[in-house]
PDB file of C-alpha atoms in Angstrom:
ATOM      1  CA  UNK Z   1     368.527 127.687 -32.650  1.00  0.00           C
ATOM      2  CA  UNK Z   2     370.692 125.445 -31.250  1.00  0.00           C
ATOM      3  CA  UNK Z   3     370.007 123.849 -28.017  1.00  0.00           C
ATOM      4  CA  UNK Z   4     374.138 124.959 -26.820  1.00  0.00           C
ATOM      5  CA  UNK Z   5     375.376 127.589 -28.353  1.00  0.00           C
ATOM      6  CA  UNK Z   6     372.600 130.517 -30.237  1.00  0.00           C
ATOM      7  CA  UNK Z   7     373.171 134.036 -32.090  1.00  0.00           C
ATOM      8  CA  UNK Z   8     369.807 135.086 -30.619  1.00  0.00           C
ATOM      9  CA  UNK Z   9     369.258 136.252 -27.196  1.00  0.00           C
ATOM     10  CA  UNK Z  10     369.306 133.651 -24.414  1.00  0.00           C
ATOM     11  CA  UNK Z  11     365.608 132.940 -23.476  1.00  0.00           C
ATOM     12  CA  UNK Z  12     366.115 131.848 -19.767  1.00  0.00           C
ATOM     13  CA  UNK Z  13     361.872 131.352 -19.677  1.00  0.00           C
ATOM     14  CA  UNK Z  14     362.319 127.813 -22.634  1.00  0.00           C
ATOM     15  CA  UNK Z  15     365.364 126.952 -20.476  1.00  0.00           C
ATOM     16  CA  UNK Z  16     362.817 126.852 -17.269  1.00  0.00           C
ATOM     17  CA  UNK Z  17     360.449 125.025 -19.258  1.00  0.00           C
ATOM     18  CA  UNK Z  18     362.465 122.688 -20.124  1.00  0.00           C
ATOM     19  CA  UNK Z  19     363.701 122.036 -17.054  1.00  0.00           C
ATOM     20  CA  UNK Z  20     360.760 122.227 -14.874  1.00  0.00           C
ATOM     21  CA  UNK Z  21     360.583 119.598 -12.432  1.00  0.00           C
ATOM     22  CA  UNK Z  22     358.674 118.803  -9.067  1.00  0.00           C
ATOM     23  CA  UNK Z  23     360.891 117.390  -7.343  1.00  0.00           C
ATOM     24  CA  UNK Z  24     363.045 119.557  -7.161  1.00  0.00           C
ATOM     25  CA  UNK Z  25     362.743 121.932  -4.408  1.00  0.00           C
ATOM     26  CA  UNK Z  26     365.816 124.813  -5.381  1.00  0.00           C
ATOM     27  CA  UNK Z  27     366.520 125.777  -8.327  1.00  0.00           C
ATOM     28  CA  UNK Z  28     369.926 127.464  -8.870  1.00  0.00           C
ATOM     29  CA  UNK Z  29     370.459 130.236 -11.941  1.00  0.00           C
ATOM     30  CA  UNK Z  30     374.066 131.523 -13.096  1.00  0.00           C
ATOM     31  CA  UNK Z  31     374.476 133.972 -15.575  1.00  0.00           C
ATOM     32  CA  UNK Z  32     376.977 136.040 -16.486  1.00  0.00           C
ATOM     33  CA  UNK Z  33     376.509 139.388 -18.070  1.00  0.00           C
ATOM     34  CA  UNK Z  34     378.802 141.776 -19.994  1.00  0.00           C
ATOM     35  CA  UNK Z  35     380.431 144.212 -17.126  1.00  0.00           C
ATOM     36  CA  UNK Z  36     380.602 148.444 -18.258  1.00  0.00           C
ATOM     37  CA  UNK Z  37     384.746 147.908 -17.453  1.00  0.00           C
ATOM     38  CA  UNK Z  38     387.635 145.732 -17.636  1.00  0.00           C
ATOM     39  CA  UNK Z  39     390.998 147.050 -15.901  1.00  0.00           C
ATOM     40  CA  UNK Z  40     389.657 150.302 -15.524  1.00  0.00           C
ATOM     41  CA  UNK Z  41     388.607 150.844 -19.126  1.00  0.00           C
ATOM     42  CA  UNK Z  42     385.234 151.533 -20.134  1.00  0.00           C
ATOM     43  CA  UNK Z  43     383.636 149.179 -22.215  1.00  0.00           C
ATOM     44  CA  UNK Z  44     380.957 149.678 -24.821  1.00  0.00           C
ATOM     45  CA  UNK Z  45     380.459 145.993 -25.883  1.00  0.00           C
ATOM     46  CA  UNK Z  46     381.313 142.288 -26.374  1.00  0.00           C
ATOM     47  CA  UNK Z  47     381.840 139.813 -29.701  1.00  0.00           C
ATOM     48  CA  UNK Z  48     382.130 135.978 -28.448  1.00  0.00           C
ATOM     49  CA  UNK Z  49     382.626 133.451 -31.011  1.00  0.00           C
ATOM     50  CA  UNK Z  50     382.609 130.109 -30.653  1.00  0.00           C
ATOM     51  CA  UNK Z  51     384.084 127.271 -32.006  1.00  0.00           C
ATOM     52  CA  UNK Z  52     380.563 126.308 -32.465  1.00  0.00           C
ATOM     53  CA  UNK Z  53     380.779 122.372 -33.125  1.00  0.00           C
ATOM     54  CA  UNK Z  54     382.795 121.650 -30.420  1.00  0.00           C
ATOM     55  CA  UNK Z  55     381.367 124.070 -28.032  1.00  0.00           C
ATOM     56  CA  UNK Z  56     378.525 122.223 -28.266  1.00  0.00           C
ATOM     57  CA  UNK Z  57     379.925 118.883 -27.790  1.00  0.00           C
ATOM     58  CA  UNK Z  58     381.902 120.261 -24.963  1.00  0.00           C
ATOM     59  CA  UNK Z  59     378.985 122.134 -23.400  1.00  0.00           C
ATOM     60  CA  UNK Z  60     377.396 118.555 -23.757  1.00  0.00           C
ATOM     61  CA  UNK Z  61     379.823 116.851 -21.734  1.00  0.00           C
ATOM     62  CA  UNK Z  62     379.667 119.264 -19.363  1.00  0.00           C
ATOM     63  CA  UNK Z  63     376.139 119.502 -18.336  1.00  0.00           C
ATOM     64  CA  UNK Z  64     376.228 115.205 -17.960  1.00  0.00           C
ATOM     65  CA  UNK Z  65     379.370 115.551 -15.747  1.00  0.00           C
ATOM     66  CA  UNK Z  66     377.409 117.520 -13.537  1.00  0.00           C
ATOM     67  CA  UNK Z  67     374.304 115.182 -13.623  1.00  0.00           C
ATOM     68  CA  UNK Z  68     376.739 112.595 -13.223  1.00  0.00           C
ATOM     69  CA  UNK Z  69     379.287 114.402 -10.040  1.00  0.00           C
ATOM     70  CA  UNK Z  70     376.074 116.376  -8.211  1.00  0.00           C
ATOM     71  CA  UNK Z  71     372.980 114.662  -6.451  1.00  0.00           C
ATOM     72  CA  UNK Z  72     370.934 116.594  -9.132  1.00  0.00           C
ATOM     73  CA  UNK Z  73     367.646 116.483 -11.426  1.00  0.00           C
ATOM     74  CA  UNK Z  74     368.374 118.980 -14.311  1.00  0.00           C
ATOM     75  CA  UNK Z  75     371.369 121.043 -15.769  1.00  0.00           C
ATOM     76  CA  UNK Z  76     371.463 123.005 -19.053  1.00  0.00           C
ATOM     77  CA  UNK Z  77     373.902 125.523 -20.077  1.00  0.00           C
ATOM     78  CA  UNK Z  78     373.325 128.117 -22.455  1.00  0.00           C
ATOM     79  CA  UNK Z  79     375.887 130.783 -24.556  1.00  0.00           C
ATOM     80  CA  UNK Z  80     375.546 133.292 -26.469  1.00  0.00           C
ATOM     81  CA  UNK Z  81     377.706 134.472 -29.771  1.00  0.00           C
ATOM     82  CA  UNK Z  82     378.580 137.596 -31.394  1.00  0.00           C
ATOM     83  CA  UNK Z  83     378.350 141.151 -30.490  1.00  0.00           C
ATOM     84  CA  UNK Z  84     376.585 141.077 -27.190  1.00  0.00           C
ATOM     85  CA  UNK Z  85     375.220 144.746 -25.136  1.00  0.00           C
ATOM     86  CA  UNK Z  86     375.909 145.495 -22.397  1.00  0.00           C
ATOM     87  CA  UNK Z  87     374.090 144.338 -19.313  1.00  0.00           C
ATOM     88  CA  UNK Z  88     373.034 140.983 -21.465  1.00  0.00           C
ATOM     89  CA  UNK Z  89     373.521 137.819 -20.647  1.00  0.00           C
ATOM     90  CA  UNK Z  90     376.414 136.034 -22.417  1.00  0.00           C
ATOM     91  CA  UNK Z  91     375.876 132.272 -20.797  1.00  0.00           C
ATOM     92  CA  UNK Z  92     373.058 130.272 -18.169  1.00  0.00           C
ATOM     93  CA  UNK Z  93     373.473 127.808 -16.270  1.00  0.00           C
ATOM     94  CA  UNK Z  94     370.620 126.630 -14.839  1.00  0.00           C
ATOM     95  CA  UNK Z  95     371.221 123.393 -12.038  1.00  0.00           C
ATOM     96  CA  UNK Z  96     367.735 122.120 -10.008  1.00  0.00           C
ATOM     97  CA  UNK Z  97     368.077 119.804  -7.079  1.00  0.00           C
ATOM     98  CA  UNK Z  98     366.436 118.386  -4.342  1.00  0.00           C
ATOM     99  CA  UNK Z  99     367.793 120.319  -2.059  1.00  0.00           C
ATOM    100  CA  UNK Z 100     370.076 123.838  -2.456  1.00  0.00           C
ATOM    101  CA  UNK Z 101     373.420 123.358  -1.555  1.00  0.00           C
ATOM    102  CA  UNK Z 102     373.847 120.354  -3.989  1.00  0.00           C
ATOM    103  CA  UNK Z 103     372.088 122.931  -6.792  1.00  0.00           C
ATOM    104  CA  UNK Z 104     374.331 125.887  -6.072  1.00  0.00           C
ATOM    105  CA  UNK Z 105     377.780 123.630  -5.989  1.00  0.00           C
ATOM    106  CA  UNK Z 106     376.642 122.066  -9.104  1.00  0.00           C
ATOM    107  CA  UNK Z 107     376.217 124.904 -11.150  1.00  0.00           C
ATOM    108  CA  UNK Z 108     379.470 126.521  -9.535  1.00  0.00           C
ATOM    109  CA  UNK Z 109     380.945 123.648 -11.436  1.00  0.00           C
ATOM    110  CA  UNK Z 110     379.236 124.123 -14.698  1.00  0.00           C
ATOM    111  CA  UNK Z 111     379.928 127.814 -15.002  1.00  0.00           C
ATOM    112  CA  UNK Z 112     383.705 126.647 -13.749  1.00  0.00           C
ATOM    113  CA  UNK Z 113     384.088 123.739 -16.674  1.00  0.00           C
ATOM    114  CA  UNK Z 114     382.120 126.287 -19.569  1.00  0.00           C
ATOM    115  CA  UNK Z 115     384.866 128.878 -18.345  1.00  0.00           C
ATOM    116  CA  UNK Z 116     388.121 126.508 -18.746  1.00  0.00           C
ATOM    117  CA  UNK Z 117     387.151 123.904 -21.745  1.00  0.00           C
ATOM    118  CA  UNK Z 118     384.209 125.432 -23.679  1.00  0.00           C
ATOM    119  CA  UNK Z 119     386.096 126.798 -27.239  1.00  0.00           C
ATOM    120  CA  UNK Z 120     384.579 130.435 -26.565  1.00  0.00           C
ATOM    121  CA  UNK Z 121     386.818 134.083 -26.559  1.00  0.00           C
ATOM    122  CA  UNK Z 122     385.199 137.336 -25.566  1.00  0.00           C
ATOM    123  CA  UNK Z 123     386.453 140.327 -27.840  1.00  0.00           C
ATOM    124  CA  UNK Z 124     385.989 143.379 -25.128  1.00  0.00           C
ATOM    125  CA  UNK Z 125     385.257 146.754 -27.476  1.00  0.00           C
ATOM    126  CA  UNK Z 126     385.965 150.176 -25.990  1.00  0.00           C
ATOM    127  CA  UNK Z 127     384.260 153.474 -25.790  1.00  0.00           C
ATOM    128  CA  UNK Z 128     387.301 154.347 -27.057  1.00  0.00           C
ATOM    129  CA  UNK Z 129     386.666 152.778 -30.227  1.00  0.00           C
ATOM    130  CA  UNK Z 130     389.410 149.711 -30.108  1.00  0.00           C
ATOM    131  CA  UNK Z 131     388.996 146.242 -28.825  1.00  0.00           C
ATOM    132  CA  UNK Z 132     391.273 143.325 -27.712  1.00  0.00           C
ATOM    133  CA  UNK Z 133     390.588 139.939 -26.967  1.00  0.00           C
ATOM    134  CA  UNK Z 134     390.217 138.534 -23.307  1.00  0.00           C
ATOM    135  CA  UNK Z 135     393.265 136.248 -21.880  1.00  0.00           C
ATOM    136  CA  UNK Z 136     391.973 132.520 -21.200  1.00  0.00           C
ATOM    137  CA  UNK Z 137     392.895 129.140 -20.853  1.00  0.00           C
ATOM    138  CA  UNK Z 138     394.599 126.871 -22.357  1.00  0.00           C
ATOM    139  CA  UNK Z 139     392.917 124.192 -24.061  1.00  0.00           C
ATOM    140  CA  UNK Z 140     394.361 121.234 -22.506  1.00  0.00           C
ATOM    141  CA  UNK Z 141     394.776 118.319 -25.558  1.00  0.00           C
ATOM    142  CA  UNK Z 142     392.958 115.721 -25.929  1.00  0.00           C
ATOM    143  CA  UNK Z 143     391.565 113.154 -23.806  1.00  0.00           C
ATOM    144  CA  UNK Z 144     389.828 110.869 -24.687  1.00  0.00           C
ATOM    145  CA  UNK Z 145     387.718 110.407 -21.568  1.00  0.00           C
ATOM    146  CA  UNK Z 146     387.098 113.418 -20.835  1.00  0.00           C
ATOM    147  CA  UNK Z 147     385.187 113.603 -24.938  1.00  0.00           C
ATOM    148  CA  UNK Z 148     384.252 110.383 -24.914  1.00  0.00           C
ATOM    149  CA  UNK Z 149     382.876 109.858 -28.575  1.00  0.00           C
TER     150      UNK Z 149
ATOM    151  CA  UNK R   1     396.551 117.059 -50.439  1.00  0.00           C
ATOM    152  CA  UNK R   2     394.363 119.954 -49.598  1.00  0.00           C
ATOM    153  CA  UNK R   3     393.730 121.320 -45.609  1.00  0.00           C
ATOM    154  CA  UNK R   4     391.563 123.622 -44.443  1.00  0.00           C
ATOM    155  CA  UNK R   5     393.490 126.485 -41.549  1.00  0.00           C
ATOM    156  CA  UNK R   6     390.357 128.682 -39.329  1.00  0.00           C
ATOM    157  CA  UNK R   7     392.185 130.490 -37.051  1.00  0.00           C
ATOM    158  CA  UNK R   8     389.733 131.236 -33.909  1.00  0.00           C
ATOM    159  CA  UNK R   9     389.318 134.564 -31.378  1.00  0.00           C
ATOM    160  CA  UNK R  10     393.113 136.358 -31.387  1.00  0.00           C
ATOM    161  CA  UNK R  11     394.722 134.040 -33.704  1.00  0.00           C
ATOM    162  CA  UNK R  12     392.535 136.327 -36.590  1.00  0.00           C
ATOM    163  CA  UNK R  13     394.089 139.944 -35.973  1.00  0.00           C
ATOM    164  CA  UNK R  14     397.274 137.585 -35.328  1.00  0.00           C
ATOM    165  CA  UNK R  15     397.722 136.352 -39.175  1.00  0.00           C
ATOM    166  CA  UNK R  16     395.056 138.468 -40.755  1.00  0.00           C
ATOM    167  CA  UNK R  17     392.803 136.374 -41.610  1.00  0.00           C
ATOM    168  CA  UNK R  18     390.578 134.244 -40.385  1.00  0.00           C
ATOM    169  CA  UNK R  19     391.112 130.618 -42.682  1.00  0.00           C
ATOM    170  CA  UNK R  20     393.694 129.348 -44.952  1.00  0.00           C
ATOM    171  CA  UNK R  21     394.200 126.990 -47.791  1.00  0.00           C
ATOM    172  CA  UNK R  22     397.247 125.432 -47.214  1.00  0.00           C
ATOM    173  CA  UNK R  23     398.362 122.496 -50.143  1.00  0.00           C
ATOM    174  CA  UNK R  24     400.947 119.547 -49.535  1.00  0.00           C
ATOM    175  CA  UNK R  25     402.822 117.311 -51.422  1.00  0.00           C
ATOM    176  CA  UNK R  26     402.580 114.419 -49.094  1.00  0.00           C
ATOM    177  CA  UNK R  27     401.128 111.193 -48.879  1.00  0.00           C
ATOM    178  CA  UNK R  28     400.750 111.303 -45.370  1.00  0.00           C
ATOM    179  CA  UNK R  29     400.125 114.420 -43.029  1.00  0.00           C
ATOM    180  CA  UNK R  30     400.060 115.356 -39.338  1.00  0.00           C
ATOM    181  CA  UNK R  31     398.772 118.259 -37.264  1.00  0.00           C
ATOM    182  CA  UNK R  32     401.975 119.025 -36.209  1.00  0.00           C
ATOM    183  CA  UNK R  33     403.155 119.477 -40.237  1.00  0.00           C
ATOM    184  CA  UNK R  34     400.690 121.364 -40.646  1.00  0.00           C
ATOM    185  CA  UNK R  35     401.455 123.611 -37.863  1.00  0.00           C
ATOM    186  CA  UNK R  36     404.936 123.595 -38.679  1.00  0.00           C
ATOM    187  CA  UNK R  37     403.938 125.520 -42.625  1.00  0.00           C
ATOM    188  CA  UNK R  38     400.941 127.624 -40.215  1.00  0.00           C
ATOM    189  CA  UNK R  39     403.812 129.236 -38.758  1.00  0.00           C
ATOM    190  CA  UNK R  40     406.170 128.931 -41.414  1.00  0.00           C
ATOM    191  CA  UNK R  41     403.191 131.542 -43.699  1.00  0.00           C
ATOM    192  CA  UNK R  42     402.055 133.592 -40.036  1.00  0.00           C
ATOM    193  CA  UNK R  43     405.626 133.970 -38.367  1.00  0.00           C
ATOM    194  CA  UNK R  44     403.557 135.828 -35.674  1.00  0.00           C
ATOM    195  CA  UNK R  45     402.038 132.406 -34.332  1.00  0.00           C
ATOM    196  CA  UNK R  46     405.596 131.349 -33.101  1.00  0.00           C
ATOM    197  CA  UNK R  47     405.412 132.678 -29.732  1.00  0.00           C
ATOM    198  CA  UNK R  48     401.849 131.651 -29.134  1.00  0.00           C
ATOM    199  CA  UNK R  49     402.304 127.926 -30.614  1.00  0.00           C
ATOM    200  CA  UNK R  50     402.534 126.482 -26.816  1.00  0.00           C
ATOM    201  CA  UNK R  51     399.136 127.818 -25.759  1.00  0.00           C
ATOM    202  CA  UNK R  52     396.638 126.447 -28.760  1.00  0.00           C
ATOM    203  CA  UNK R  53     394.957 123.650 -28.807  1.00  0.00           C
ATOM    204  CA  UNK R  54     393.920 122.054 -32.586  1.00  0.00           C
ATOM    205  CA  UNK R  55     390.899 120.574 -33.836  1.00  0.00           C
ATOM    206  CA  UNK R  56     390.140 118.565 -36.772  1.00  0.00           C
ATOM    207  CA  UNK R  57     385.726 118.660 -37.216  1.00  0.00           C
ATOM    208  CA  UNK R  58     384.187 118.999 -33.850  1.00  0.00           C
ATOM    209  CA  UNK R  59     386.553 116.943 -32.557  1.00  0.00           C
ATOM    210  CA  UNK R  60     390.157 118.482 -30.378  1.00  0.00           C
ATOM    211  CA  UNK R  61     393.585 116.499 -31.620  1.00  0.00           C
ATOM    212  CA  UNK R  62     396.776 115.851 -30.919  1.00  0.00           C
ATOM    213  CA  UNK R  63     399.744 117.048 -32.586  1.00  0.00           C
ATOM    214  CA  UNK R  64     400.352 113.383 -33.566  1.00  0.00           C
ATOM    215  CA  UNK R  65     396.680 112.990 -35.412  1.00  0.00           C
ATOM    216  CA  UNK R  66     396.521 111.910 -39.169  1.00  0.00           C
ATOM    217  CA  UNK R  67     395.352 114.891 -40.942  1.00  0.00           C
ATOM    218  CA  UNK R  68     393.360 113.270 -44.594  1.00  0.00           C
ATOM    219  CA  UNK R  69     392.420 115.069 -47.724  1.00  0.00           C
ATOM    220  CA  UNK R  70     390.219 117.922 -47.093  1.00  0.00           C
ATOM    221  CA  UNK R  71     389.751 118.388 -43.455  1.00  0.00           C
ATOM    222  CA  UNK R  72     390.005 121.306 -41.887  1.00  0.00           C
ATOM    223  CA  UNK R  73     391.980 121.719 -39.141  1.00  0.00           C
ATOM    224  CA  UNK R  74     391.476 124.350 -36.542  1.00  0.00           C
ATOM    225  CA  UNK R  75     393.641 126.646 -34.034  1.00  0.00           C
ATOM    226  CA  UNK R  76     392.371 127.864 -31.059  1.00  0.00           C
ATOM    227  CA  UNK R  77     393.663 129.643 -28.474  1.00  0.00           C
ATOM    228  CA  UNK R  78     393.008 129.886 -25.004  1.00  0.00           C
ATOM    229  CA  UNK R  79     389.827 129.908 -23.993  1.00  0.00           C
ATOM    230  CA  UNK R  80     387.349 133.293 -21.990  1.00  0.00           C
ATOM    231  CA  UNK R  81     383.931 131.789 -21.973  1.00  0.00           C
ATOM    232  CA  UNK R  82     382.167 132.570 -19.411  1.00  0.00           C
TER     233      UNK R  82
END
């Protein structure tokens, strides 16, 4: 299973183990889950698709930025792709820090950047049998300092 | 030159396909040339172009980026992960 993008159900325990840190007194976990309605339309599931190679690079980069920009000690981000049912987690942002304030801020930054920059798309499936791709954020043209080799 | 084009997200619906193989006679090619050919072949993409980003392999690239024989060019609509 890939470390950043996976078709398998996300494993929070594995992420918690991976980020274990006795010097951290705060652990913030953000997770996004599949909601049962959108714009008033009942939803029955969601399909996530990624440009996997680029998405892995972007998530890795965001983890590195979180550690650079905030006084936090651990950050892991993982996103699921494929067909998800209602309530299933689609993404985890796990941050551990000495104290809670920076852990909350860093996790917020992490998920906000994922939503803006990760090449991932959602197709929402409605109980009426039809589906649609959700509108999103255009990716910015390449900036070498943002996606270094 | 042969270029593999991959459509992501809603662009698969707009084109009706996941990918296309395009052959070019040109000796030198840019991403812009590839996109021009793609919209000629799939006119439904034209109104979306302002919001479409391009990749070669795992790199986001600018329209001026050179494309080589065998490259895989991705067309990426606005993203909606999370």
